[in-house]
Tab-separated table of C-alpha atoms in Angstrom:
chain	number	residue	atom	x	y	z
A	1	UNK	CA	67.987	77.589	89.140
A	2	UNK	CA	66.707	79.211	86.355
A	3	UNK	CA	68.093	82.288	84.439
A	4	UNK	CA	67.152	84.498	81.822
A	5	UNK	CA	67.668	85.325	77.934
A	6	UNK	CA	71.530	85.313	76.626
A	7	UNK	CA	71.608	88.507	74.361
A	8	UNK	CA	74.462	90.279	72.427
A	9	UNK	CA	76.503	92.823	74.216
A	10	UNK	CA	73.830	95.303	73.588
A	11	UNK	CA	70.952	93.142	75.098
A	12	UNK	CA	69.888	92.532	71.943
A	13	UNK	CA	67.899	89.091	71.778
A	14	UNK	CA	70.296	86.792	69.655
A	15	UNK	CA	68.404	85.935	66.027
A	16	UNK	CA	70.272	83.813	63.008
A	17	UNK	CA	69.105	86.429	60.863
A	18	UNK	CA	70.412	89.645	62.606
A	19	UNK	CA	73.456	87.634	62.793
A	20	UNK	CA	74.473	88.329	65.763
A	21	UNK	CA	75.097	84.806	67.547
A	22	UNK	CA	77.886	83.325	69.012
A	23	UNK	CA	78.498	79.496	68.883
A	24	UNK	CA	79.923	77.961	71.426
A	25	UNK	CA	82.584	75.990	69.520
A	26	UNK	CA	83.544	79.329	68.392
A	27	UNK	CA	84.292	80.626	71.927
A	28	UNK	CA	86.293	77.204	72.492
A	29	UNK	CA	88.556	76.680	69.140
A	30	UNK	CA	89.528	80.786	70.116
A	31	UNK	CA	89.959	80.672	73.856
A	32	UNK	CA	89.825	77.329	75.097
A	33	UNK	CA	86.141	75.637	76.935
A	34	UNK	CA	87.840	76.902	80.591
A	35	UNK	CA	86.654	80.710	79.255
A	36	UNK	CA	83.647	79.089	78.215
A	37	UNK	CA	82.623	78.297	81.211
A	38	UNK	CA	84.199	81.261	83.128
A	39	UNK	CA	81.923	83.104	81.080
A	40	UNK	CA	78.919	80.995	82.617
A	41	UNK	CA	80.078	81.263	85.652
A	42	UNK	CA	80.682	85.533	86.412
A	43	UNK	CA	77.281	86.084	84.845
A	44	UNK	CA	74.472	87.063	86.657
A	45	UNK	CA	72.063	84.857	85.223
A	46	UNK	CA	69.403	86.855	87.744
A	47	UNK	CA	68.788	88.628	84.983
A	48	UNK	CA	69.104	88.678	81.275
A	49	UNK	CA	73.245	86.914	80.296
A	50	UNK	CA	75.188	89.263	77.215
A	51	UNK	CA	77.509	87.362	75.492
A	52	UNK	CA	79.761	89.344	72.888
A	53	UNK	CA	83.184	89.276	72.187
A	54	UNK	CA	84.563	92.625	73.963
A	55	UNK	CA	83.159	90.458	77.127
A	56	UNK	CA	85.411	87.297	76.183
A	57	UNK	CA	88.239	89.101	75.381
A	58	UNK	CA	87.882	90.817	78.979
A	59	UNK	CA	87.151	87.608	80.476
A	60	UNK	CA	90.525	86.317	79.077
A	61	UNK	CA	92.643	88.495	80.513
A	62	UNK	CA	91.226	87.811	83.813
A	63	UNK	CA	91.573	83.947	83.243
A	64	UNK	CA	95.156	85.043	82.056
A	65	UNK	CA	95.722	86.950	85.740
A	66	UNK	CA	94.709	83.531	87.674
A	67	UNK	CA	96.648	81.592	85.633
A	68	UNK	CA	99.469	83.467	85.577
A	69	UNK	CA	99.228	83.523	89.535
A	70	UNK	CA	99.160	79.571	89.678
A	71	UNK	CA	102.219	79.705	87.390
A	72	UNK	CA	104.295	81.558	89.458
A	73	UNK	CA	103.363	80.206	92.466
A	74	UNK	CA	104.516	76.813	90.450
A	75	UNK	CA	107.678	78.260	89.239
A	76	UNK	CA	108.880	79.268	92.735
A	77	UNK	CA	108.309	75.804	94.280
A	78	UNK	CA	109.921	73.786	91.661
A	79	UNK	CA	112.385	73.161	94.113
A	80	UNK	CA	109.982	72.897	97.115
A	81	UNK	CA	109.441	69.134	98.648
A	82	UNK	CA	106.870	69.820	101.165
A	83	UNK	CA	107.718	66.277	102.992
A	84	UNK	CA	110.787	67.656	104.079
A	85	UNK	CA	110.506	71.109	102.970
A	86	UNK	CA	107.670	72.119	104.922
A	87	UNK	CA	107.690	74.969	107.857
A	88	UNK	CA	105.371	74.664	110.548
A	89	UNK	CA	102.580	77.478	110.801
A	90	UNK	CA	104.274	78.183	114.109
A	91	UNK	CA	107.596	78.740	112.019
A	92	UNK	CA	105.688	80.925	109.274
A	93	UNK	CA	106.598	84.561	108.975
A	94	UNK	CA	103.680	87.042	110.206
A	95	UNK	CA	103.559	87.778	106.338
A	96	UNK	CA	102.811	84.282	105.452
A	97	UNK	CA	99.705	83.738	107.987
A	98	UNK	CA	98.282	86.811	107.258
A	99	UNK	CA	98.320	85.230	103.502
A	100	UNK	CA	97.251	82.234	104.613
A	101	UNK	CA	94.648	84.322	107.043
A	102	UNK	CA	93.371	85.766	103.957
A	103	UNK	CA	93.006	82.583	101.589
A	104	UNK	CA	91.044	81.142	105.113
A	105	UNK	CA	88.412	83.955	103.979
A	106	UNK	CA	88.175	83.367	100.653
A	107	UNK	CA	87.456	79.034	101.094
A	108	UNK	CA	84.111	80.960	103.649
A	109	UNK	CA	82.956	83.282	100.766
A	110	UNK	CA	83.329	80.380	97.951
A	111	UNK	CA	81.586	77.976	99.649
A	112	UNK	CA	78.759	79.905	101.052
A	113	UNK	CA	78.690	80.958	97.178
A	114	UNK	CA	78.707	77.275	95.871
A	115	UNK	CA	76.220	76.266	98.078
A	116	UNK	CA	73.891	79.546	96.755
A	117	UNK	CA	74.333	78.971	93.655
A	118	UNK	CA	75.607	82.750	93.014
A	119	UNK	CA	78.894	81.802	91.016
A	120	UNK	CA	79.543	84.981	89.709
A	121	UNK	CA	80.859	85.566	93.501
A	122	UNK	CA	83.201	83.022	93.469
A	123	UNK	CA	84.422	84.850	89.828
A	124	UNK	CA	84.920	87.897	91.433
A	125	UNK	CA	86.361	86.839	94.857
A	126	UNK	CA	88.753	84.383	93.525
A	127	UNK	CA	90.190	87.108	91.013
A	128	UNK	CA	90.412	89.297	93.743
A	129	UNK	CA	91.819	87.500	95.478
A	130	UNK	CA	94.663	86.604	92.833
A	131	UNK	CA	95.304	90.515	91.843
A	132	UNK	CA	94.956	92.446	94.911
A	133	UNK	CA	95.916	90.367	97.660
A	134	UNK	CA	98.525	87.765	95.949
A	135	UNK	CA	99.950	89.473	92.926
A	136	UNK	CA	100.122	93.079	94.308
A	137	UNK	CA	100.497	92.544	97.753
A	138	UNK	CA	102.005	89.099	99.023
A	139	UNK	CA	104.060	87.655	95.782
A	140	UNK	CA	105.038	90.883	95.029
A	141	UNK	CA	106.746	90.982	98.654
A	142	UNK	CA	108.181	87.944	98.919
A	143	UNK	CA	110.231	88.126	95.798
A	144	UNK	CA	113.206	89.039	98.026
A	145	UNK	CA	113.352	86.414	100.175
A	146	UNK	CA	112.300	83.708	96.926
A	147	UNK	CA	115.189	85.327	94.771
A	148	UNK	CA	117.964	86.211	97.567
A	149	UNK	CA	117.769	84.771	101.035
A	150	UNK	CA	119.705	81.193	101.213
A	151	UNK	CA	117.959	78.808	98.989
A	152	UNK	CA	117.396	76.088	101.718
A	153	UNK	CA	116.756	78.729	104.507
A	154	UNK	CA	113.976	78.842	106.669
A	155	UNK	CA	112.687	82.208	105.574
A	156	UNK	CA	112.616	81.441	101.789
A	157	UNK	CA	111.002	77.467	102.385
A	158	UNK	CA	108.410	79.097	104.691
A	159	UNK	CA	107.347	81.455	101.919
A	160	UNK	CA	107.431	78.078	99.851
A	161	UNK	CA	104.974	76.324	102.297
A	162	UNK	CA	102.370	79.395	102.278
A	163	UNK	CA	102.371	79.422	98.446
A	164	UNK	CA	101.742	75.707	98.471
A	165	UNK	CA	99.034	75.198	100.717
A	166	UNK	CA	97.011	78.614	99.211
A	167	UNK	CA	98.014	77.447	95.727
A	168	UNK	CA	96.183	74.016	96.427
A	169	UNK	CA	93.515	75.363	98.242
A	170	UNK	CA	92.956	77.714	95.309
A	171	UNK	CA	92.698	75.144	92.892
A	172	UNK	CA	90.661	72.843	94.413
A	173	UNK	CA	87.810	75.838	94.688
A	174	UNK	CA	88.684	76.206	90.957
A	175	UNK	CA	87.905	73.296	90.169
A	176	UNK	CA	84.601	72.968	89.147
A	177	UNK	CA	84.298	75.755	87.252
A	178	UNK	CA	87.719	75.977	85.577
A	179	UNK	CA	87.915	72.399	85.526
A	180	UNK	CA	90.952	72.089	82.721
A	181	UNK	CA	93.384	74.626	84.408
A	182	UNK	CA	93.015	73.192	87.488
A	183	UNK	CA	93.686	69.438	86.347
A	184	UNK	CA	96.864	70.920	84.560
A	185	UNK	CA	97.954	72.843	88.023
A	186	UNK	CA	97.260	69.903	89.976
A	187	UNK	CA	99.122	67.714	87.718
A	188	UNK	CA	102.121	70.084	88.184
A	189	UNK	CA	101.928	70.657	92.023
A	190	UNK	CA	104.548	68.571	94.068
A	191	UNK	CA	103.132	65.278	95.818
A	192	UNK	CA	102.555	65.659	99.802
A	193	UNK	CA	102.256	61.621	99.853
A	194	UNK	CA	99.775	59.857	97.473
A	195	UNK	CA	98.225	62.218	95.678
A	196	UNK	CA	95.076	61.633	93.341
A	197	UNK	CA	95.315	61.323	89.854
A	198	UNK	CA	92.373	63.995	89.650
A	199	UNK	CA	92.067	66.877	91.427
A	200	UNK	CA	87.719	66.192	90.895
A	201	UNK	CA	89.129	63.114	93.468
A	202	UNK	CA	89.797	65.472	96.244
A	203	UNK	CA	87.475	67.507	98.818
A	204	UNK	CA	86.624	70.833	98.587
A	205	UNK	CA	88.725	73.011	101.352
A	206	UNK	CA	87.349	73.650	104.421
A	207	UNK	CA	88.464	77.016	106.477
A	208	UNK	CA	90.340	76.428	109.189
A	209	UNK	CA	90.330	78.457	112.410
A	210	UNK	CA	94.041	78.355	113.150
A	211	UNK	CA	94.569	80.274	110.007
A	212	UNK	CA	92.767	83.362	111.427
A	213	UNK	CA	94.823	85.709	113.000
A	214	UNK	CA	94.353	88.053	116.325
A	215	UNK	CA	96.310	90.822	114.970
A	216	UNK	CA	93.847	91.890	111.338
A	217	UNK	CA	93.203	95.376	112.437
A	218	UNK	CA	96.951	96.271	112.757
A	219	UNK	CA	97.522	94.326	109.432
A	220	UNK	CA	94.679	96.499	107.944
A	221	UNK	CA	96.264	99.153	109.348
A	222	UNK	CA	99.820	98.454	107.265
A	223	UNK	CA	97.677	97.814	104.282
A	224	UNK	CA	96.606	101.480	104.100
A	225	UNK	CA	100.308	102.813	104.993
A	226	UNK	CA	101.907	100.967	102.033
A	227	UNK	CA	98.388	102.386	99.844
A	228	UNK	CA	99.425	105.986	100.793
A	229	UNK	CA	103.340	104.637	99.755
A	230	UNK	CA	102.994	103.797	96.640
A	231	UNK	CA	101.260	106.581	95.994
A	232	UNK	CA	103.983	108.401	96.765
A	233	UNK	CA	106.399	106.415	95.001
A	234	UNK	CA	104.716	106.642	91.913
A	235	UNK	CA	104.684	110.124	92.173
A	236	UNK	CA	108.755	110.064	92.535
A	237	UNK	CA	109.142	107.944	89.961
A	238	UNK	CA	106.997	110.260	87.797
A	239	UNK	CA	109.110	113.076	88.612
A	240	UNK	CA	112.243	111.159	88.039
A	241	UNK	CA	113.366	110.966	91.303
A	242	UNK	CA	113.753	107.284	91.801
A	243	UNK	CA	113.474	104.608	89.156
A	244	UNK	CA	112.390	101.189	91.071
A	245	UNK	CA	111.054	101.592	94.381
A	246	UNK	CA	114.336	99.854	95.865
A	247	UNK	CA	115.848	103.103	94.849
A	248	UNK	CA	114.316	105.127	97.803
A	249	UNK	CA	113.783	105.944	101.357
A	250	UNK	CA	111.084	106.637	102.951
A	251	UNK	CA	110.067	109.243	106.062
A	252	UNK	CA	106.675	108.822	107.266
A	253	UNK	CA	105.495	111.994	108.999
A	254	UNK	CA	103.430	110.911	111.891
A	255	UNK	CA	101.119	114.240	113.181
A	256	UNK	CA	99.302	111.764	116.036
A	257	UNK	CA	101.297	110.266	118.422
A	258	UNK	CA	99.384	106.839	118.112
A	259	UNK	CA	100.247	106.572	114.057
A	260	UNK	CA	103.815	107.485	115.133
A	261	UNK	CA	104.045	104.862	118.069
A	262	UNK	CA	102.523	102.306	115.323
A	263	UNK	CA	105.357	102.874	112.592
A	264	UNK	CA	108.069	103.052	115.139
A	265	UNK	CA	107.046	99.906	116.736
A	266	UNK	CA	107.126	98.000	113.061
A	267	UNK	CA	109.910	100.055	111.805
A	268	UNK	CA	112.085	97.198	110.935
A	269	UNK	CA	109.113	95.747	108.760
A	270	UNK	CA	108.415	97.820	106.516
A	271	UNK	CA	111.029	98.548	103.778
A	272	UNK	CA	109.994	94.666	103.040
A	273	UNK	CA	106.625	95.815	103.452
A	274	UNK	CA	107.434	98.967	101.486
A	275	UNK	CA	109.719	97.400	99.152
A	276	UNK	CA	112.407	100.265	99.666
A	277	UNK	CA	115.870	100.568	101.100
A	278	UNK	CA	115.170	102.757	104.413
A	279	UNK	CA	112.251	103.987	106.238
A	280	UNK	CA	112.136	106.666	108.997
A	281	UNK	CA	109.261	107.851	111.165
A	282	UNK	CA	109.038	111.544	112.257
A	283	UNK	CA	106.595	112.839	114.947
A	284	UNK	CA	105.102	115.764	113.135
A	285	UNK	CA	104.137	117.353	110.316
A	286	UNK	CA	106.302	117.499	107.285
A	287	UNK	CA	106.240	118.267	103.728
A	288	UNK	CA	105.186	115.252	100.808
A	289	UNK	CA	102.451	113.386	100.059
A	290	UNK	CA	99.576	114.019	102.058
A	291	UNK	CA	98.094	110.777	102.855
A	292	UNK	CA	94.471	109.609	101.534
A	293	UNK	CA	94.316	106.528	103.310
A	294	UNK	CA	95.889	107.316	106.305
A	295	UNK	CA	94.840	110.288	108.188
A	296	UNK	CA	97.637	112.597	109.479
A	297	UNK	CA	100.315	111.058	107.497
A	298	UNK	CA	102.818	112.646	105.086
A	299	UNK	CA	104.914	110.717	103.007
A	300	UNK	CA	108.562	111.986	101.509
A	301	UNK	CA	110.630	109.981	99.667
A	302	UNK	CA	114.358	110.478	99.246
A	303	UNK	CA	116.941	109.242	97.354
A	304	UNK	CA	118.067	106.151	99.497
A	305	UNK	CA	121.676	106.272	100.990
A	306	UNK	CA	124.989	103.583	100.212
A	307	UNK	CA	125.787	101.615	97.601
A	308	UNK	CA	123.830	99.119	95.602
A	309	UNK	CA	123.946	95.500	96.420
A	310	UNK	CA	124.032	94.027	92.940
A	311	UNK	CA	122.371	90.949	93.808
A	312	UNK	CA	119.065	92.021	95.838
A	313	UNK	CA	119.020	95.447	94.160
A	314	UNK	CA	118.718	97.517	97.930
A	315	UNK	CA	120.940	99.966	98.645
A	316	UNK	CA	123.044	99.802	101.966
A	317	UNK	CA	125.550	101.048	103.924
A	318	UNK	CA	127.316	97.619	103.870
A	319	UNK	CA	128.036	97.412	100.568
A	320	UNK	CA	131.881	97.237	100.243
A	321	UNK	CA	132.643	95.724	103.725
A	322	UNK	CA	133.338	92.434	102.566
A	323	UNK	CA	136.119	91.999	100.357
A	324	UNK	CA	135.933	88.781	99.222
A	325	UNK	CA	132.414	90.349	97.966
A	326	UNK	CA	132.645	93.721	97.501
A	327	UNK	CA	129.416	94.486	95.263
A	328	UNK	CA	127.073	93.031	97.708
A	329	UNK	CA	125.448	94.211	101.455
A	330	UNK	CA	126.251	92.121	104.179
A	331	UNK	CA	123.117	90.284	103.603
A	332	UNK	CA	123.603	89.187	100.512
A	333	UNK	CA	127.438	88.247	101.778
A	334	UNK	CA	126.573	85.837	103.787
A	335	UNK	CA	124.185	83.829	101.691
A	336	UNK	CA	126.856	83.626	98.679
A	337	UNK	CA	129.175	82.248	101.283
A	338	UNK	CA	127.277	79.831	102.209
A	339	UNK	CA	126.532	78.384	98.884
């Protein structure tokens, strides 16, 4: 593998006396050697490499975004034993295998990328992967049933057990590229048995095909509803109409009877999905945001009805029914009992 020149960051060949060089202890005693040899690695040394520092500080933030992923993934299985704790895939949420459906993809496109030599895929694939389909989508779900379903429950330890196995899968693939972060992750991931004192003393994952799931197209499908949501949300919230998202209900305004048979049949999904307190489904045309994703969908949001459950932020109807608890839904009731 060969590559070509390294040049400032306006492809200027690097000379001592323009004094524009960049030495690499620099780079390390500022950021660390693990954005070092990010840097190395998302460059496409096909043709000629710039180095500056605009393009370390940007490559910071993204090593910031991974790491930050790992570390709440860490934080919210502090409590997670996965010899005892651990669900069975057949146990998992639909959520949770479409994650782990999803990581299954990513351990394909890294390898075929190791083995090619093209590591500025793996750069952009893994952070991807960490933004758009973790942080935005799945953790960003999940948070519910992490932060209010009961704390030994089987909904909340088989979110633990998804973030577990992706956030060792993930590491491992790190590995030889961000070989520092991963040794500190691995050190700080619970033990499934004997676990090596290195992570560089495990094997790279291998996809597996139990993790793919029969069902992508309709999860692709609730992908681009909750695009056109938010959307729409943010547009509330700009107007002042809601404040967080839990604030709201949603109508979805179905004009083909196939969308409409699709929302109705996952109905009870997707304020999780949503992260809102209500959502309808209307055959027809209504008046809202016109869907970009989604064709032939309008999207109102309204105020959401009931009171607010003080401890998972929805609002509901139940709120006040139990008066032993009268701040919370009934939800929310029952796990405090239970404590």
């Amino acid at each position: 593998v060969t590559h070509g020149w390294v040049v400032d960051g306006e492809g200027k060949k690097m000379s001592k006396s323009i004094g524009n060089t960049i030495e690499p202890e620099e780079i390390i005693n500022k950021y660390g050697a693990d954005i070092l040899r990010l840097w190395v690695a998302s460059s496409d040394y096909h043709s000629d490499i710039r180095i500056s520092n605009d393009i370390l500080k940007q490559l910071s933030e993204v090593y910031r975004k991974i790491r930050n992923t790992a570390r709440f993934i860490l934080g919210n299985i502090s409590d997670f034993d996965p010899k005892k704790d651990r669900v069975s895939y057949e146990n998992l949420e639909a959520l949770d295998k479409f994650a782990l459906s999803r990581m299954n993809d990513v351990i394909t496109k890294v390898r075929e990328s190791y083995e090619t030599y093209e590591f500025y895929n793996i750069f952009h694939t893994i952070h991807n992967f960490c933004v758009v389909d973790l942080s935005n989508f799945y953790l960003d779900i999940i948070k519910d049933r992490l932060y209010c379903e009961e704390k030994t429950g089987i909904e909340r330890r088989a979110a633990q057990t998804a973030m577990y196995d992706i956030l060792i899968k993930l590491t491992k693939l790190l590995a030889p590229i961000l070989a520092f972060t991963a040794e500190e992750i691995w050190a700080a991931i619970p033990a499934e048995g004997e676990k090596p004192i290195s992570i560089l003393m495990t094997d790279m994952p291998v996809a597996d095909k139990k993790y793919d799931i029969p069902d992508s197209d309709r999860w692709e499908h609730f992908l681009d509803l909750r695009e056109d949501v938010k959307k729409a949300l943010e547009i509330a919230r700009n107007e002042k109409l809601i404040g967080a998202s839990l604030e709201s209900r949603v109508v979805l305004y179905c004009e083909s009877s196939e969308l409409f048979n699709f929302v109705r049949e996952n109905i009870d999904a997707l304020p999780t999905l949503f992260i809102v307190s209500d959502v309808d489904a209307v055959l027809g045309k209504g008046e809202g945001f016109k869907g970009e994703t989604c064709e032939g969908l309008t999207v109102a949001v309204q105020k959401a009805s009931g009171e607010k459950c003080e401890r998972c932020w929805r609002y509901s109807g139940s709120v006040g029914e139990s008066h032993k608890h009268p701040t919370l839904c009934d939800r929310c009731a029952d796990v405090v009992e239970g404590f």
